[in-house]
């Protein structure tokens, strides 16, 4: 459904530092995402591609890969890329991402930006905080 060339074209348009957020949205484990970074510590340009490859390898035949990837890109704030994956993708209707994750992850911190993903265990929703 989604081949390596297509994934590479999408990955090249995602900011390298968004690899972790995208991986979490695609429901990869934090440790797996960090292992991708550790295996290529000086090549951030491939991190997004490798996250996408790891995700795609786990998908079974019953999953509509284009829909899942388009929704993940939309939730990442990249509606332009979501529409390249699936033309008829709808904008998000709320401010929450549905997830089953139950951990807190400090994504990064510098003087201008801190990002955390926190799951509300009652609602199973993740408010996106930037």
JSON list of C-alpha atoms in Angstrom, two decimals:
[
{"chain": "A", "resi": 1, "resn": "UNK", "atom": "CA", "xyz": [0.00, 0.00, 0.00]},
{"chain": "A", "resi": 2, "resn": "UNK", "atom": "CA", "xyz": [2.67, 2.52, 1.08]},
{"chain": "A", "resi": 3, "resn": "UNK", "atom": "CA", "xyz": [6.11, 1.71, -0.35]},
{"chain": "A", "resi": 4, "resn": "UNK", "atom": "CA", "xyz": [9.51, 2.93, 0.83]},
{"chain": "A", "resi": 5, "resn": "UNK", "atom": "CA", "xyz": [9.78, 5.61, -1.85]},
{"chain": "A", "resi": 6, "resn": "UNK", "atom": "CA", "xyz": [6.44, 7.12, -0.84]},
{"chain": "A", "resi": 7, "resn": "UNK", "atom": "CA", "xyz": [7.37, 6.97, 2.87]},
{"chain": "A", "resi": 8, "resn": "UNK", "atom": "CA", "xyz": [10.73, 8.60, 2.11]},
{"chain": "A", "resi": 9, "resn": "UNK", "atom": "CA", "xyz": [9.04, 11.44, 0.22]},
{"chain": "A", "resi": 10, "resn": "UNK", "atom": "CA", "xyz": [6.73, 12.07, 3.17]},
{"chain": "A", "resi": 11, "resn": "UNK", "atom": "CA", "xyz": [9.57, 11.72, 5.70]},
{"chain": "A", "resi": 12, "resn": "UNK", "atom": "CA", "xyz": [11.70, 14.29, 3.86]},
{"chain": "A", "resi": 13, "resn": "UNK", "atom": "CA", "xyz": [8.97, 16.88, 4.40]},
{"chain": "A", "resi": 14, "resn": "UNK", "atom": "CA", "xyz": [8.58, 16.28, 8.15]},
{"chain": "A", "resi": 15, "resn": "UNK", "atom": "CA", "xyz": [10.91, 18.20, 10.45]},
{"chain": "A", "resi": 16, "resn": "UNK", "atom": "CA", "xyz": [13.50, 15.76, 11.87]},
{"chain": "A", "resi": 17, "resn": "UNK", "atom": "CA", "xyz": [12.74, 16.77, 15.45]},
{"chain": "A", "resi": 18, "resn": "UNK", "atom": "CA", "xyz": [9.10, 15.63, 14.99]},
{"chain": "A", "resi": 19, "resn": "UNK", "atom": "CA", "xyz": [10.18, 11.98, 14.72]},
{"chain": "A", "resi": 20, "resn": "UNK", "atom": "CA", "xyz": [9.32, 11.25, 18.37]},
{"chain": "A", "resi": 21, "resn": "UNK", "atom": "CA", "xyz": [5.89, 12.86, 18.34]},
{"chain": "A", "resi": 22, "resn": "UNK", "atom": "CA", "xyz": [5.02, 11.11, 15.08]},
{"chain": "A", "resi": 23, "resn": "UNK", "atom": "CA", "xyz": [6.17, 7.77, 16.46]},
{"chain": "A", "resi": 24, "resn": "UNK", "atom": "CA", "xyz": [4.05, 8.18, 19.58]},
{"chain": "A", "resi": 25, "resn": "UNK", "atom": "CA", "xyz": [1.01, 9.17, 17.51]},
{"chain": "A", "resi": 26, "resn": "UNK", "atom": "CA", "xyz": [1.57, 6.01, 15.45]},
{"chain": "A", "resi": 27, "resn": "UNK", "atom": "CA", "xyz": [1.66, 4.06, 18.75]},
{"chain": "A", "resi": 28, "resn": "UNK", "atom": "CA", "xyz": [5.27, 2.98, 18.72]},
{"chain": "A", "resi": 29, "resn": "UNK", "atom": "CA", "xyz": [6.87, 2.54, 22.11]},
{"chain": "A", "resi": 30, "resn": "UNK", "atom": "CA", "xyz": [9.12, 5.33, 23.36]},
{"chain": "A", "resi": 31, "resn": "UNK", "atom": "CA", "xyz": [12.03, 2.89, 23.74]},
{"chain": "A", "resi": 32, "resn": "UNK", "atom": "CA", "xyz": [11.66, 1.76, 20.12]},
{"chain": "A", "resi": 33, "resn": "UNK", "atom": "CA", "xyz": [11.63, 5.32, 18.87]},
{"chain": "A", "resi": 34, "resn": "UNK", "atom": "CA", "xyz": [14.70, 6.19, 20.89]},
{"chain": "A", "resi": 35, "resn": "UNK", "atom": "CA", "xyz": [16.45, 3.06, 19.56]},
{"chain": "A", "resi": 36, "resn": "UNK", "atom": "CA", "xyz": [15.93, 4.42, 16.05]},
{"chain": "A", "resi": 37, "resn": "UNK", "atom": "CA", "xyz": [17.64, 7.65, 17.08]},
{"chain": "A", "resi": 38, "resn": "UNK", "atom": "CA", "xyz": [20.45, 5.80, 18.86]},
{"chain": "A", "resi": 39, "resn": "UNK", "atom": "CA", "xyz": [21.15, 3.64, 15.80]},
{"chain": "A", "resi": 40, "resn": "UNK", "atom": "CA", "xyz": [21.63, 6.79, 13.69]},
{"chain": "A", "resi": 41, "resn": "UNK", "atom": "CA", "xyz": [22.69, 9.46, 16.20]},
{"chain": "A", "resi": 42, "resn": "UNK", "atom": "CA", "xyz": [24.24, 11.83, 13.67]},
{"chain": "A", "resi": 43, "resn": "UNK", "atom": "CA", "xyz": [21.67, 11.49, 10.90]},
{"chain": "A", "resi": 44, "resn": "UNK", "atom": "CA", "xyz": [18.43, 13.09, 12.06]},
{"chain": "A", "resi": 45, "resn": "UNK", "atom": "CA", "xyz": [17.18, 13.27, 8.48]},
{"chain": "A", "resi": 46, "resn": "UNK", "atom": "CA", "xyz": [16.50, 9.50, 8.48]},
{"chain": "A", "resi": 47, "resn": "UNK", "atom": "CA", "xyz": [14.74, 9.31, 11.87]},
{"chain": "A", "resi": 48, "resn": "UNK", "atom": "CA", "xyz": [11.27, 10.10, 10.51]},
{"chain": "A", "resi": 49, "resn": "UNK", "atom": "CA", "xyz": [11.69, 7.61, 7.66]},
{"chain": "A", "resi": 50, "resn": "UNK", "atom": "CA", "xyz": [12.82, 4.87, 10.05]},
{"chain": "A", "resi": 51, "resn": "UNK", "atom": "CA", "xyz": [9.88, 5.59, 12.37]},
{"chain": "A", "resi": 52, "resn": "UNK", "atom": "CA", "xyz": [7.53, 5.25, 9.40]},
{"chain": "A", "resi": 53, "resn": "UNK", "atom": "CA", "xyz": [9.24, 2.00, 8.32]},
{"chain": "A", "resi": 54, "resn": "UNK", "atom": "CA", "xyz": [8.97, 0.55, 11.82]},
{"chain": "A", "resi": 55, "resn": "UNK", "atom": "CA", "xyz": [5.28, 1.47, 11.94]},
{"chain": "A", "resi": 56, "resn": "UNK", "atom": "CA", "xyz": [4.47, 0.10, 8.47]},
{"chain": "A", "resi": 57, "resn": "UNK", "atom": "CA", "xyz": [6.15, -3.24, 9.22]},
{"chain": "A", "resi": 58, "resn": "UNK", "atom": "CA", "xyz": [3.72, -3.77, 12.12]},
{"chain": "A", "resi": 59, "resn": "UNK", "atom": "CA", "xyz": [0.56, -3.13, 10.13]},
{"chain": "A", "resi": 60, "resn": "UNK", "atom": "CA", "xyz": [-1.59, -6.08, 9.18]},
{"chain": "A", "resi": 61, "resn": "UNK", "atom": "CA", "xyz": [-3.53, -6.40, 5.95]},
{"chain": "A", "resi": 62, "resn": "UNK", "atom": "CA", "xyz": [-6.81, -5.23, 7.51]},
{"chain": "A", "resi": 63, "resn": "UNK", "atom": "CA", "xyz": [-5.45, -1.79, 8.40]},
{"chain": "A", "resi": 64, "resn": "UNK", "atom": "CA", "xyz": [-5.99, 1.08, 5.98]},
{"chain": "A", "resi": 65, "resn": "UNK", "atom": "CA", "xyz": [-2.42, 2.35, 6.14]},
{"chain": "A", "resi": 66, "resn": "UNK", "atom": "CA", "xyz": [-3.13, 5.51, 4.19]},
{"chain": "A", "resi": 67, "resn": "UNK", "atom": "CA", "xyz": [-5.91, 6.53, 6.57]},
{"chain": "A", "resi": 68, "resn": "UNK", "atom": "CA", "xyz": [-3.83, 5.85, 9.68]},
{"chain": "A", "resi": 69, "resn": "UNK", "atom": "CA", "xyz": [-0.80, 7.72, 8.32]},
{"chain": "A", "resi": 70, "resn": "UNK", "atom": "CA", "xyz": [-2.91, 10.63, 7.07]},
{"chain": "A", "resi": 71, "resn": "UNK", "atom": "CA", "xyz": [-4.58, 10.97, 10.49]},
{"chain": "A", "resi": 72, "resn": "UNK", "atom": "CA", "xyz": [-1.18, 10.84, 12.23]},
{"chain": "A", "resi": 73, "resn": "UNK", "atom": "CA", "xyz": [0.20, 13.58, 9.97]},
{"chain": "A", "resi": 74, "resn": "UNK", "atom": "CA", "xyz": [-2.94, 15.64, 10.53]},
{"chain": "A", "resi": 75, "resn": "UNK", "atom": "CA", "xyz": [-2.53, 15.24, 14.30]},
{"chain": "A", "resi": 76, "resn": "UNK", "atom": "CA", "xyz": [1.10, 16.29, 13.91]},
{"chain": "A", "resi": 77, "resn": "UNK", "atom": "CA", "xyz": [-0.17, 19.54, 12.39]},
{"chain": "A", "resi": 78, "resn": "UNK", "atom": "CA", "xyz": [0.82, 18.64, 8.83]},
{"chain": "A", "resi": 79, "resn": "UNK", "atom": "CA", "xyz": [-2.50, 18.74, 7.00]},
{"chain": "A", "resi": 80, "resn": "UNK", "atom": "CA", "xyz": [-0.60, 19.41, 3.77]},
{"chain": "A", "resi": 81, "resn": "UNK", "atom": "CA", "xyz": [1.16, 16.05, 4.06]},
{"chain": "A", "resi": 82, "resn": "UNK", "atom": "CA", "xyz": [-1.97, 14.29, 5.29]},
{"chain": "A", "resi": 83, "resn": "UNK", "atom": "CA", "xyz": [-3.68, 15.31, 2.06]},
{"chain": "A", "resi": 84, "resn": "UNK", "atom": "CA", "xyz": [-0.77, 13.93, 0.02]},
{"chain": "A", "resi": 85, "resn": "UNK", "atom": "CA", "xyz": [-1.36, 10.57, 1.68]},
{"chain": "A", "resi": 86, "resn": "UNK", "atom": "CA", "xyz": [-5.16, 10.68, 1.56]},
{"chain": "A", "resi": 87, "resn": "UNK", "atom": "CA", "xyz": [-6.83, 13.44, -0.44]},
{"chain": "A", "resi": 88, "resn": "UNK", "atom": "CA", "xyz": [-10.17, 13.29, 1.38]},
{"chain": "A", "resi": 89, "resn": "UNK", "atom": "CA", "xyz": [-8.80, 13.47, 4.96]},
{"chain": "A", "resi": 90, "resn": "UNK", "atom": "CA", "xyz": [-10.93, 15.69, 7.19]},
{"chain": "A", "resi": 91, "resn": "UNK", "atom": "CA", "xyz": [-9.47, 18.28, 9.57]},
{"chain": "A", "resi": 92, "resn": "UNK", "atom": "CA", "xyz": [-9.41, 17.29, 13.23]},
{"chain": "A", "resi": 93, "resn": "UNK", "atom": "CA", "xyz": [-12.62, 18.16, 15.05]},
{"chain": "A", "resi": 94, "resn": "UNK", "atom": "CA", "xyz": [-11.19, 18.49, 18.55]},
{"chain": "A", "resi": 95, "resn": "UNK", "atom": "CA", "xyz": [-8.01, 19.32, 20.36]},
{"chain": "A", "resi": 96, "resn": "UNK", "atom": "CA", "xyz": [-7.41, 15.79, 21.60]},
{"chain": "A", "resi": 97, "resn": "UNK", "atom": "CA", "xyz": [-5.72, 12.78, 20.09]},
{"chain": "A", "resi": 98, "resn": "UNK", "atom": "CA", "xyz": [-7.26, 9.43, 20.95]},
{"chain": "A", "resi": 99, "resn": "UNK", "atom": "CA", "xyz": [-4.62, 7.13, 22.33]},
{"chain": "A", "resi": 100, "resn": "UNK", "atom": "CA", "xyz": [-4.07, 4.13, 24.53]},
{"chain": "A", "resi": 101, "resn": "UNK", "atom": "CA", "xyz": [-0.73, 5.31, 25.84]},
{"chain": "A", "resi": 102, "resn": "UNK", "atom": "CA", "xyz": [-0.40, 5.81, 29.55]},
{"chain": "A", "resi": 103, "resn": "UNK", "atom": "CA", "xyz": [2.99, 7.39, 30.06]},
{"chain": "A", "resi": 104, "resn": "UNK", "atom": "CA", "xyz": [4.46, 10.85, 30.21]},
{"chain": "A", "resi": 105, "resn": "UNK", "atom": "CA", "xyz": [7.25, 11.64, 27.79]},
{"chain": "A", "resi": 106, "resn": "UNK", "atom": "CA", "xyz": [9.43, 14.73, 27.87]},
{"chain": "A", "resi": 107, "resn": "UNK", "atom": "CA", "xyz": [10.00, 15.28, 24.17]},
{"chain": "A", "resi": 108, "resn": "UNK", "atom": "CA", "xyz": [12.51, 18.07, 24.25]},
{"chain": "A", "resi": 109, "resn": "UNK", "atom": "CA", "xyz": [13.38, 21.31, 25.86]},
{"chain": "A", "resi": 110, "resn": "UNK", "atom": "CA", "xyz": [15.18, 24.43, 24.83]},
{"chain": "A", "resi": 111, "resn": "UNK", "atom": "CA", "xyz": [14.76, 28.08, 25.69]},
{"chain": "A", "resi": 112, "resn": "UNK", "atom": "CA", "xyz": [11.82, 28.45, 23.29]},
{"chain": "A", "resi": 113, "resn": "UNK", "atom": "CA", "xyz": [9.88, 25.20, 23.41]},
{"chain": "A", "resi": 114, "resn": "UNK", "atom": "CA", "xyz": [8.97, 22.41, 25.79]},
{"chain": "A", "resi": 115, "resn": "UNK", "atom": "CA", "xyz": [6.70, 19.58, 24.68]},
{"chain": "A", "resi": 116, "resn": "UNK", "atom": "CA", "xyz": [5.08, 16.92, 26.84]},
{"chain": "A", "resi": 117, "resn": "UNK", "atom": "CA", "xyz": [2.53, 14.29, 25.98]},
{"chain": "A", "resi": 118, "resn": "UNK", "atom": "CA", "xyz": [0.36, 13.33, 28.94]},
{"chain": "A", "resi": 119, "resn": "UNK", "atom": "CA", "xyz": [-2.51, 10.86, 28.84]},
{"chain": "A", "resi": 120, "resn": "UNK", "atom": "CA", "xyz": [-5.69, 11.36, 30.84]},
{"chain": "A", "resi": 121, "resn": "UNK", "atom": "CA", "xyz": [-6.35, 7.81, 32.03]},
{"chain": "A", "resi": 122, "resn": "UNK", "atom": "CA", "xyz": [-10.09, 8.42, 32.47]},
{"chain": "A", "resi": 123, "resn": "UNK", "atom": "CA", "xyz": [-10.79, 9.72, 28.99]},
{"chain": "A", "resi": 124, "resn": "UNK", "atom": "CA", "xyz": [-7.87, 8.01, 27.21]},
{"chain": "A", "resi": 125, "resn": "UNK", "atom": "CA", "xyz": [-7.21, 11.25, 25.39]},
{"chain": "A", "resi": 126, "resn": "UNK", "atom": "CA", "xyz": [-3.99, 13.15, 25.03]},
{"chain": "A", "resi": 127, "resn": "UNK", "atom": "CA", "xyz": [-4.12, 16.92, 25.06]},
{"chain": "A", "resi": 128, "resn": "UNK", "atom": "CA", "xyz": [-1.44, 18.24, 22.76]},
{"chain": "A", "resi": 129, "resn": "UNK", "atom": "CA", "xyz": [0.56, 20.83, 24.67]},
{"chain": "A", "resi": 130, "resn": "UNK", "atom": "CA", "xyz": [3.21, 22.98, 23.04]}
]
